[in-house]
GROMACS .gro file of C-alpha atoms in nm:
model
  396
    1UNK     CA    1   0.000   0.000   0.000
    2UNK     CA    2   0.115   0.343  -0.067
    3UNK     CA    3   0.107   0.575   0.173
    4UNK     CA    4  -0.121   0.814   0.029
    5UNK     CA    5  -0.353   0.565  -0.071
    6UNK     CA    6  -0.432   0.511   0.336
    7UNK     CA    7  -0.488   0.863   0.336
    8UNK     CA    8  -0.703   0.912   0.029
    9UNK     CA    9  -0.904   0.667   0.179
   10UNK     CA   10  -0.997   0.808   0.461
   11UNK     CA   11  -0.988   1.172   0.313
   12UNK     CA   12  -1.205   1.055   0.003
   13UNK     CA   13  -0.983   1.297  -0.174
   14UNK     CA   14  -1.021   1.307  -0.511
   15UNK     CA   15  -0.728   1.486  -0.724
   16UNK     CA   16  -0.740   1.440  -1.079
   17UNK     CA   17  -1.100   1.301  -1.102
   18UNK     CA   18  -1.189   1.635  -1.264
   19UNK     CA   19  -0.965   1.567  -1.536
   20UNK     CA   20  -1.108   1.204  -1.582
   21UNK     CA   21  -1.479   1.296  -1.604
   22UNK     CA   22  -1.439   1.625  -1.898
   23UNK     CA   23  -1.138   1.482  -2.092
   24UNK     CA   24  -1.138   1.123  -2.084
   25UNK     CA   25  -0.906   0.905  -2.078
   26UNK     CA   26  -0.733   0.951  -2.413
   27UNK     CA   27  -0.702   1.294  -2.327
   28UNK     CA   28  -0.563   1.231  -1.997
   29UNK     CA   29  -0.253   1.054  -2.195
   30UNK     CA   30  -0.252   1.358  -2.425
   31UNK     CA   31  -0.202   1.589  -2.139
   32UNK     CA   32   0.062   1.382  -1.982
   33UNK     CA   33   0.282   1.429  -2.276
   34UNK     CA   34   0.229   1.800  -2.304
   35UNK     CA   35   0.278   1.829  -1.883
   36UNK     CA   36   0.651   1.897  -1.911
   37UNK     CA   37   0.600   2.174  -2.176
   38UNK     CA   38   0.320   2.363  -1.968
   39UNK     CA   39   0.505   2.332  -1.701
   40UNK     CA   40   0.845   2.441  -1.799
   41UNK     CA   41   0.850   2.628  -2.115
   42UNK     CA   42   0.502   2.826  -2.135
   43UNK     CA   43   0.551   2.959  -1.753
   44UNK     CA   44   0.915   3.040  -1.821
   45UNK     CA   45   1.017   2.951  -1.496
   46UNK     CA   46   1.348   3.046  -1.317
   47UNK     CA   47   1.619   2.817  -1.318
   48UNK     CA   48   1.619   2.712  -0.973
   49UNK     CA   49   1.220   2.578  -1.017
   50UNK     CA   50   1.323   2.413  -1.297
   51UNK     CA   51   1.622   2.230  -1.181
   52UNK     CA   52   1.390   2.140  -0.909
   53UNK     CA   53   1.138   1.939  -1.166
   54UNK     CA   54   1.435   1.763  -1.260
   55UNK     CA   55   1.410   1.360  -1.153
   56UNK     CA   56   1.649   1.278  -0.862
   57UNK     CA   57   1.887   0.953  -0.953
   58UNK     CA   58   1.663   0.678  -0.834
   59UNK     CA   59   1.770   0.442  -0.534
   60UNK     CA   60   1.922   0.154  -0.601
   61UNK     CA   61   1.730  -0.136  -0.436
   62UNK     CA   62   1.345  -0.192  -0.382
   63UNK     CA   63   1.132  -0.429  -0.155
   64UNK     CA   64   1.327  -0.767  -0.016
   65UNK     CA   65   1.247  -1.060  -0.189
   66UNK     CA   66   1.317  -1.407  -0.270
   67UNK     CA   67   1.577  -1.434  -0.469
   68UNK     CA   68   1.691  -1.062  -0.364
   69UNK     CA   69   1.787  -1.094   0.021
   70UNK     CA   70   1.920  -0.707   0.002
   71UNK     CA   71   1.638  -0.613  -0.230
   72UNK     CA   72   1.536  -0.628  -0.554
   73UNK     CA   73   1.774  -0.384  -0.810
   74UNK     CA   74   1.614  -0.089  -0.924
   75UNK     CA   75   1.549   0.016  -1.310
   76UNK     CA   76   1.404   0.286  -1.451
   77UNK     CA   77   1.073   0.286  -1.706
   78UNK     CA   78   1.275   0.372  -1.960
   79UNK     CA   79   1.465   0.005  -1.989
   80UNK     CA   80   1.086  -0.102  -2.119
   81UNK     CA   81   1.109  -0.161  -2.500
   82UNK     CA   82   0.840  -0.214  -2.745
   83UNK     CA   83   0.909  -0.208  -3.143
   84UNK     CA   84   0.617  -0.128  -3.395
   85UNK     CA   85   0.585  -0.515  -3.435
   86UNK     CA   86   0.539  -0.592  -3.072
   87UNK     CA   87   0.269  -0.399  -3.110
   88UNK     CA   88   0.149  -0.545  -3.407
   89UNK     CA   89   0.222  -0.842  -3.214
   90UNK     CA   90   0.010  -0.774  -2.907
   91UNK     CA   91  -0.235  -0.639  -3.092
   92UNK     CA   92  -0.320  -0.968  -3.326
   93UNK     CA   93  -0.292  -1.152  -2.970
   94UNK     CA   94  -0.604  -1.005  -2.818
   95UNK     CA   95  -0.516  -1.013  -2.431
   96UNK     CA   96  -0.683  -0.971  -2.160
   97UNK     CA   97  -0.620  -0.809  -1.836
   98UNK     CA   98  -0.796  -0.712  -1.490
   99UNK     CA   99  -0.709  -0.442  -1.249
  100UNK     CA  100  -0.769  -0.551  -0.853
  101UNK     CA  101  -0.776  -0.211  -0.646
  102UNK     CA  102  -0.734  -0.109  -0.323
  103UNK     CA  103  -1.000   0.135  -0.321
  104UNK     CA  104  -1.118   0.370  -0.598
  105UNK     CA  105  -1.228   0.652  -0.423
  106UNK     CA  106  -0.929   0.867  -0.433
  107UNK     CA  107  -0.713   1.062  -0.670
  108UNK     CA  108  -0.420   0.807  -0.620
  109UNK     CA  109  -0.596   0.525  -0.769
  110UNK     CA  110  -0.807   0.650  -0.999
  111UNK     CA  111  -0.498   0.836  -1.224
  112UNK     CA  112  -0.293   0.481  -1.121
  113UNK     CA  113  -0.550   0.305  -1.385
  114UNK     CA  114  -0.606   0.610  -1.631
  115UNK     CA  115  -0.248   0.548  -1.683
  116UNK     CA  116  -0.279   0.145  -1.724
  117UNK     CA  117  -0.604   0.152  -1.927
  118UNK     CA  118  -0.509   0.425  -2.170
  119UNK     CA  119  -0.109   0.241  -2.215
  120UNK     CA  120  -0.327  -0.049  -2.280
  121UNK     CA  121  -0.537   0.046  -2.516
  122UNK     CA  122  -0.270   0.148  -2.744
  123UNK     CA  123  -0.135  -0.220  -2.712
  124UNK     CA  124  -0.510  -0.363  -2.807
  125UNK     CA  125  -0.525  -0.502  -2.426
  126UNK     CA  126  -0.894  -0.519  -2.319
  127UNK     CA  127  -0.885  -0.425  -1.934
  128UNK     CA  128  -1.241  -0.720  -1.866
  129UNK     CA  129  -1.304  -0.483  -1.504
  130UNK     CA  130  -1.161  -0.311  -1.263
  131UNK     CA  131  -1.243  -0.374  -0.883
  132UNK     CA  132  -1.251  -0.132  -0.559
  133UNK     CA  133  -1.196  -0.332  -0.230
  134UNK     CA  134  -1.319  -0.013  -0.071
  135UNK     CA  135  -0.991  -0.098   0.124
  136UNK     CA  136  -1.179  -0.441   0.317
  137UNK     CA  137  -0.829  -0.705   0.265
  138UNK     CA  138  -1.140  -0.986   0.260
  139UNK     CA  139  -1.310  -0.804  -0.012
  140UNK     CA  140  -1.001  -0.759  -0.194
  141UNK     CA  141  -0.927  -1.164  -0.208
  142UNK     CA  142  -1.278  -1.233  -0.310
  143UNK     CA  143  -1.237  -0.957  -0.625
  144UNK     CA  144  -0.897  -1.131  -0.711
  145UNK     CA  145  -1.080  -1.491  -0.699
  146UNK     CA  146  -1.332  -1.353  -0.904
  147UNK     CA  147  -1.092  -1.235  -1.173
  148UNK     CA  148  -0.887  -1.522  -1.181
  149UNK     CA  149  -1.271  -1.732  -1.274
  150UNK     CA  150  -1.278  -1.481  -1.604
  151UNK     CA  151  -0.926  -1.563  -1.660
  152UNK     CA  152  -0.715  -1.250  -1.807
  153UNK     CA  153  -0.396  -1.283  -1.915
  154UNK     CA  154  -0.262  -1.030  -1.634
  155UNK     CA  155  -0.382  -0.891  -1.348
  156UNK     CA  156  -0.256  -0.571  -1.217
  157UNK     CA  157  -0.285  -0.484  -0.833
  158UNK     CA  158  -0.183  -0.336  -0.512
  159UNK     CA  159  -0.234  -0.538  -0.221
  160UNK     CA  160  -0.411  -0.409   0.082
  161UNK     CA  161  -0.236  -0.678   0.330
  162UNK     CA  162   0.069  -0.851   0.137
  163UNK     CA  163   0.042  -1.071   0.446
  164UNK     CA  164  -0.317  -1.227   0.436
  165UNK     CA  165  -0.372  -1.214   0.113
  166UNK     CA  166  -0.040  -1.353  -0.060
  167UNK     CA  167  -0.221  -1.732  -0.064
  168UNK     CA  168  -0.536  -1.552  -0.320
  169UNK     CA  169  -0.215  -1.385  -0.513
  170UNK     CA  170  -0.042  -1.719  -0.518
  171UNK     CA  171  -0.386  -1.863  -0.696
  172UNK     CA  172  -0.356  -1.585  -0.961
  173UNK     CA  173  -0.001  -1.687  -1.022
  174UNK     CA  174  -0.068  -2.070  -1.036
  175UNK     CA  175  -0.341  -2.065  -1.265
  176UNK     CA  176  -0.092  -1.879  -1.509
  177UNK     CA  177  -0.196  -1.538  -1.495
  178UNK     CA  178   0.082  -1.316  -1.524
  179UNK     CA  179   0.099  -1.016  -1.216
  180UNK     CA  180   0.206  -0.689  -1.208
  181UNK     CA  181   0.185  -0.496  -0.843
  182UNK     CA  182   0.197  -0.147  -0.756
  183UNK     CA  183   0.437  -0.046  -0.483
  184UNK     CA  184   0.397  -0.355  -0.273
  185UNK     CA  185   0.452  -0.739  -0.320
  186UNK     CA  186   0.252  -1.017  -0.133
  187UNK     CA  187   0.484  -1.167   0.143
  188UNK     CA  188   0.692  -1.491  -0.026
  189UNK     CA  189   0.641  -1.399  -0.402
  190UNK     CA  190   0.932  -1.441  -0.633
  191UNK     CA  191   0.941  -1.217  -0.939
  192UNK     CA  192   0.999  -1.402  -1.250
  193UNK     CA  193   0.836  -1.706  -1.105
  194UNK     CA  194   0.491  -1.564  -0.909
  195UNK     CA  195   0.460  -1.207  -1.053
  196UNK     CA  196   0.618  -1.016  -1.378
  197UNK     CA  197   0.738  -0.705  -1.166
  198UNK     CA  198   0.637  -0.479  -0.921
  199UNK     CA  199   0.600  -0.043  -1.000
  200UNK     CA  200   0.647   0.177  -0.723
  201UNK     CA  201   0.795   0.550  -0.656
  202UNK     CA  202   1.117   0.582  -0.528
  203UNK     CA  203   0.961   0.627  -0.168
  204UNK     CA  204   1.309   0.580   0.009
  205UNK     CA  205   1.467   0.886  -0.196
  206UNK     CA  206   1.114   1.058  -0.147
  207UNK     CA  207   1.141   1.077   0.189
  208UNK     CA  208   1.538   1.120   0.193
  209UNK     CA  209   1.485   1.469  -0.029
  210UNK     CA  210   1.212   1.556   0.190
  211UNK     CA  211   1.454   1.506   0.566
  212UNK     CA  212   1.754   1.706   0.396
  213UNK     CA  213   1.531   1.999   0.322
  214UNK     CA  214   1.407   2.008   0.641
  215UNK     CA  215   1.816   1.973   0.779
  216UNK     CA  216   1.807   2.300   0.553
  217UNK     CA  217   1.490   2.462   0.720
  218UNK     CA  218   1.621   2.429   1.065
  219UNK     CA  219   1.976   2.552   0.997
  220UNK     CA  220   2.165   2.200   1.012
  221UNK     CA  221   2.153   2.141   1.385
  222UNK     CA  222   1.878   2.054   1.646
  223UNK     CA  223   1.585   1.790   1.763
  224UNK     CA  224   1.361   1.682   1.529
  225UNK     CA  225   1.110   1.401   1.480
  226UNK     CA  226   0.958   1.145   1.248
  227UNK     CA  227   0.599   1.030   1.264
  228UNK     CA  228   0.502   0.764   1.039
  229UNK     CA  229   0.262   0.483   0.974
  230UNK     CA  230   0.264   0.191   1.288
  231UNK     CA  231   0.264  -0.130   1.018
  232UNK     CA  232   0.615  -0.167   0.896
  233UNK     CA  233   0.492  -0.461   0.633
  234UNK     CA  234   0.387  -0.169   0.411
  235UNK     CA  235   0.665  -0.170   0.232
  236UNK     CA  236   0.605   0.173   0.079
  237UNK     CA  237   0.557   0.362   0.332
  238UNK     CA  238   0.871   0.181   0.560
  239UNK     CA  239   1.098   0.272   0.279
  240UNK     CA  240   1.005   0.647   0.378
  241UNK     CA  241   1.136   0.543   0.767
  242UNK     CA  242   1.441   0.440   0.627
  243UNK     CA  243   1.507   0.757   0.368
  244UNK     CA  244   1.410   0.991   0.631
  245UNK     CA  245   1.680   0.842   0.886
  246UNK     CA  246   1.903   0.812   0.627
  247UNK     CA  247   1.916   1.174   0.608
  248UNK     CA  248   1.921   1.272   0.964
  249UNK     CA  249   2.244   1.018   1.024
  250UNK     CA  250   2.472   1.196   0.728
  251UNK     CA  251   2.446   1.524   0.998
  252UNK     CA  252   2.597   1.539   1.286
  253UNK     CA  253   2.459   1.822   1.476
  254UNK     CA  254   2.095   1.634   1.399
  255UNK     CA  255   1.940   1.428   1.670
  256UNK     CA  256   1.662   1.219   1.596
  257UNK     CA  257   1.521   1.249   1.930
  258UNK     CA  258   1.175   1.016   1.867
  259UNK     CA  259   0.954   0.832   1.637
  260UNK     CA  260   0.590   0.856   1.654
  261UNK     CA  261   0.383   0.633   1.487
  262UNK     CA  262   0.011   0.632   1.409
  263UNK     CA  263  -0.274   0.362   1.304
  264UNK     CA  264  -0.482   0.592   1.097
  265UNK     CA  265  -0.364   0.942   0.965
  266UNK     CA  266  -0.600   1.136   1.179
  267UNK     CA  267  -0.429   0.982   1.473
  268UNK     CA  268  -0.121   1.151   1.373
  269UNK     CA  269  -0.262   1.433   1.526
  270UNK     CA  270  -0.198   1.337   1.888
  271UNK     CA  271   0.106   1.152   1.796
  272UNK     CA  272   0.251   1.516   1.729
  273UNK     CA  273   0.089   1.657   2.043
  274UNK     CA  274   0.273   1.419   2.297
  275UNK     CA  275   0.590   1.437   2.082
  276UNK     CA  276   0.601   1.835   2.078
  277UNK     CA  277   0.504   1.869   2.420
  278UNK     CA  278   0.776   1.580   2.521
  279UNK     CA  279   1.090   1.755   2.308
  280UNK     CA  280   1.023   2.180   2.379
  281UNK     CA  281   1.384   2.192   2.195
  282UNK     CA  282   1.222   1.987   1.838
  283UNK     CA  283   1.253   2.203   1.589
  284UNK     CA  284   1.090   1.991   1.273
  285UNK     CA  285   0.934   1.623   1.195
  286UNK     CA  286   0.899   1.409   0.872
  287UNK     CA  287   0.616   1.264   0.838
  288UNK     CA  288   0.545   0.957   0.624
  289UNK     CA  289   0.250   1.120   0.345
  290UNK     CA  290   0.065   1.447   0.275
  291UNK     CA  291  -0.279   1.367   0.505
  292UNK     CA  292  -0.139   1.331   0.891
  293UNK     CA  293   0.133   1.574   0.817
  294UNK     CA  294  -0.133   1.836   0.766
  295UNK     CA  295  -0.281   1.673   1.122
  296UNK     CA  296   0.086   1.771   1.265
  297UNK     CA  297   0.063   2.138   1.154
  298UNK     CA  298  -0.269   2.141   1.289
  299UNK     CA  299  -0.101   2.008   1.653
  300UNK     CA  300   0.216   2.258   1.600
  301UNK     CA  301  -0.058   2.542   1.579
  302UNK     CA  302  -0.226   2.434   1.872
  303UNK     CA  303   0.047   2.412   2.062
  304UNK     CA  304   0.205   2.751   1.956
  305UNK     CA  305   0.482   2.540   1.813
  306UNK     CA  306   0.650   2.725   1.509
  307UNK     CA  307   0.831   2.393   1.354
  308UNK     CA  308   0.967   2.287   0.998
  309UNK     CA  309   0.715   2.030   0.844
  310UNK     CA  310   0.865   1.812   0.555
  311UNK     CA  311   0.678   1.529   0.386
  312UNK     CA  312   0.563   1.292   0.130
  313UNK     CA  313   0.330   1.321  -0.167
  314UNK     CA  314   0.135   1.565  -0.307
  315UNK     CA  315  -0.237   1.640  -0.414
  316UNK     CA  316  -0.485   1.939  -0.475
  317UNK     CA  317  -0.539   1.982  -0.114
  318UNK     CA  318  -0.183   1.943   0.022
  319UNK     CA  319  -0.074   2.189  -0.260
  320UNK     CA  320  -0.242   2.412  -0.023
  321UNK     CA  321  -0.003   2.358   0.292
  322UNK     CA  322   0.282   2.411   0.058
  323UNK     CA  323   0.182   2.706  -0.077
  324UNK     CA  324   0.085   2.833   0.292
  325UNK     CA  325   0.435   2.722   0.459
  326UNK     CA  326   0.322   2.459   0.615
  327UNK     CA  327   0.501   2.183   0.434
  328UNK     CA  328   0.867   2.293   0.338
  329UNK     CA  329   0.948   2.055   0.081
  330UNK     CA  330   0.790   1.734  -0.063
  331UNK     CA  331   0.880   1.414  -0.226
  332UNK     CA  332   0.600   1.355  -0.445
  333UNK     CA  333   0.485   1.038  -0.581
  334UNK     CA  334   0.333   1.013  -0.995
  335UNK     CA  335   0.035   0.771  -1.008
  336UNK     CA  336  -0.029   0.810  -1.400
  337UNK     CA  337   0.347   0.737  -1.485
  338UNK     CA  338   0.320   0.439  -1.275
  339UNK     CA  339   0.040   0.293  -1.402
  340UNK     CA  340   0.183   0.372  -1.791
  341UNK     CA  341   0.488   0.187  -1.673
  342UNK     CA  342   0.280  -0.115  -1.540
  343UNK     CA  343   0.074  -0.099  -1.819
  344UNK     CA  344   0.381  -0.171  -2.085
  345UNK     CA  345   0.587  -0.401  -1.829
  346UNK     CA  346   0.280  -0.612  -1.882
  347UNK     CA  347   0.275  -0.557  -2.239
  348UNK     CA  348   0.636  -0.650  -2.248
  349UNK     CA  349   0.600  -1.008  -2.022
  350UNK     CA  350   0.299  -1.068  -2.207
  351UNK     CA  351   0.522  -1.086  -2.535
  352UNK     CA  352   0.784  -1.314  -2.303
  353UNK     CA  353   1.024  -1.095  -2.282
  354UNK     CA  354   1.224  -1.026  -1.970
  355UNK     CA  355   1.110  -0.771  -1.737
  356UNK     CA  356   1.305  -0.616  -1.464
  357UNK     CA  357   1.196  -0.722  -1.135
  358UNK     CA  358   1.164  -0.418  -1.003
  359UNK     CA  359   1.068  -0.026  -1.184
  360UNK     CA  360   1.138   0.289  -1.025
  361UNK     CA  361   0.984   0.626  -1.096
  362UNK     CA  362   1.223   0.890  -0.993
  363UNK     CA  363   1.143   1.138  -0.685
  364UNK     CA  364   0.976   1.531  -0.787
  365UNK     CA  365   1.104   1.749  -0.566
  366UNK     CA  366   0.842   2.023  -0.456
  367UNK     CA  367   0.874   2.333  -0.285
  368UNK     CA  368   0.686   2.623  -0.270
  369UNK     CA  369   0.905   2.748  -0.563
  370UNK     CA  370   0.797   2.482  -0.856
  371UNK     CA  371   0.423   2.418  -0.681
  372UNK     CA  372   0.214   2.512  -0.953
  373UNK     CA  373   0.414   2.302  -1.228
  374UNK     CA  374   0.470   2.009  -1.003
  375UNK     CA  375   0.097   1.959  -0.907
  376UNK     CA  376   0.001   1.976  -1.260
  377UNK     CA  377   0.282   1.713  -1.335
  378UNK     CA  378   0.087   1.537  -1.085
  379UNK     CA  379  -0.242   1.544  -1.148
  380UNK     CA  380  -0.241   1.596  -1.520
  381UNK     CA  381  -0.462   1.908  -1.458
  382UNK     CA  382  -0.363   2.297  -1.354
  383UNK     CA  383  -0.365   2.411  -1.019
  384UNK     CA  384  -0.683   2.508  -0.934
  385UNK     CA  385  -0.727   2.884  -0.810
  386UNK     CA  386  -0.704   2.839  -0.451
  387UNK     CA  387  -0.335   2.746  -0.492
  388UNK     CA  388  -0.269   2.966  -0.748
  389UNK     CA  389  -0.437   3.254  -0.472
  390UNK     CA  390  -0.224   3.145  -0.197
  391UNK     CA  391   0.127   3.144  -0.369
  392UNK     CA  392   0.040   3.530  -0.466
  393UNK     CA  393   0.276   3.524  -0.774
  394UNK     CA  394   0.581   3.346  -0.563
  395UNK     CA  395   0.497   2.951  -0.718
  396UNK     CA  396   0.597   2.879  -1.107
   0.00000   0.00000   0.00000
């Protein structure tokens, strides 16, 4: 599970969806392509927003497993190749394909399969349904068994519980449907053998660009904090743990002074209460996503706590603690690229070709500076007015 998508959940936030209803979904792939030239050459930007939109150099390991006891080696979407007569090829094969959600009621998700479903439409793949687990891990396993009985050739998915639910996964995989996850991979599945490849951000250098901005913020020395999600098996959002630490180690004059951790993002809230009120020195936290790190500027205020907030992801509504000061910096995650990259690693395995066992889409970096072209990188749609109010001429 992604981090976000927890939140989005809860939030029923719905960036994006806009987009999805006026334009479609052809559009939406349209727009994509143009993003980078709205946001970087119409708005003339200064150089230091645009070296900003520039992708980080990805991490070099994902998720541990079998087969990769240090983790899985990273590759970038570009190392997917189709030819005009794989296409040709895929096309006279007529495949099949299902798409096993999480949930569906959030931005996350819903631009996640805009990207698949438009990718795989160019490829003549007929996506047979797409399911929303309305984020119940029992639900989930009985949408999964379902697909398997109307047997596509590949099954895309993000698993709610990669715990419970790797036996269903296992089923997909043994009655020869070819898998392809999104950020996290059922516990004991081997890639190659169980599942084509897992997608994901690069949430370790996410959250690793996000803690050395807020080193910045707070002048290289002093307290700070990290409050993230209680269940480590989420890959995803553990990955952001381990970036965020990273940073804090490489400075000596930083002391990570406590960890917080939270069941549900709203909870977060309270998490940054007893941690602020237990460290008067703290000076900033990371937090793990976009949703309880707005719940920890909410506890700062309270409090009377003037702190430097740094965190993950990015969305119409977060865009607005950015542009505010409340969030610093953020790594930001891009749904649509991942699900264009799942969409033609499938395409690829389909043909049986090899496919890297592991894809990485690089880190945006957002600040207040490169807002306005980030979020529409994003969400495939301009900032709406609100944002564009609050930066008063300082975002590009």
């Amino acid at each position: 599970m992604a981090a976000d998508d927890f939140s989005y959940h809860r939030n029923g936030r719905m960036p994006g969806m806009k987009l999805l209803r006026t334009i479609g979904l052809a559009a939406a792939a349209a727009v994509l392509l143009a993003a980078p030239a709205l946001a970087q050459e119409s708005k003339n930007i200064p150089p230091e927003a645009a070296e900003l939109l520039k992708p980080l150099p990805i991490s070099p390991k994902g998720q541990v497993v079998p087969g990769y006891p240090d983790g899985a080696p990273a590759s970038t979407p570009d190392v997917l190749k189709l030819t005009d007569q794989d296409i040709a090829d895929l096309k006279a094969k007529n495949f099949t394909a299902g798409i096993v959600m999480h949930t569906m009621d959030a931005g996350w998700p819903m631009l996640q399969v805009a990207g698949i479903k438009t990718t795989l439409a160019k490829y003549g793949i007929k996506v047979v349904a797409v399911t929303d687990a309305k984020f119940e891990p029992g639900t989930q396993i009985s949408d999964l068994e379902q697909m398997i009985a109307r047997k596509p050739d590949v099954i895309f998915s993000i698993p709610i519980d990669p715990q419970s639910e790797a036996t269903a996964y296992k089923k997909a995989a043994a009655a020869g449907i070819k898998l392809v996850f999104m950020d996290n991979v059922p516990v004991g599945m081997a890639p190659g053998k169980d599942y084509l490849t897992v997608v994901a951000s690069d949430n370790e250098k996410n959250a690793y660009y996000a803690a050395q901005e807020l080193v910045k913020g707070i002048g290289g020395k002093g307290e700070v904090g990290i409050i993230t999600l209680v269940y480590d098996y989420y890959y995803s959002v553990a990955a952001r743990k381990v970036g965020a630490e990273k940073a804090f180690k490489e400075h000596p004059d930083i002391k990570l002074v406590d960890v917080g951790t939270f069941t549900t993002p709203e909870k977060a809230y309270g998490v940054a209460t007893a941690m602020l009120t237990a460290h008067p020195d703290l000076k900033g936290i990371f937090v793990a996503w976009d949703t309880p790190a707005q719940q920890v500027v909410a506890a700062a205020k309270t409090l009377g706590r003037k702190i430097i907030v740094t965190t993950n992801d990015l969305a119409q509504d977060s865009a607005l603690n950015v542009a505010r000061g409340d969030f610093l910096a953020v790594g930001a995650q891009r749904p649509y690229d991942q699900g264009v990259t799942e969409a033609k690693a499938a395409a690829v395995g389909l043909l049986g070709k090899p496919v890297p066992p592991y894809i990485e889409v690089p880190t945006l970096r957002v600040k207040k500076l490169d807002l306005l072209s980030a979020l529409e990188l994003v969400t495939k749609e301009p900032a709406p007015k609100s944002v564009v109010q609050l930066c008063n001429g300082e975002c590009y």
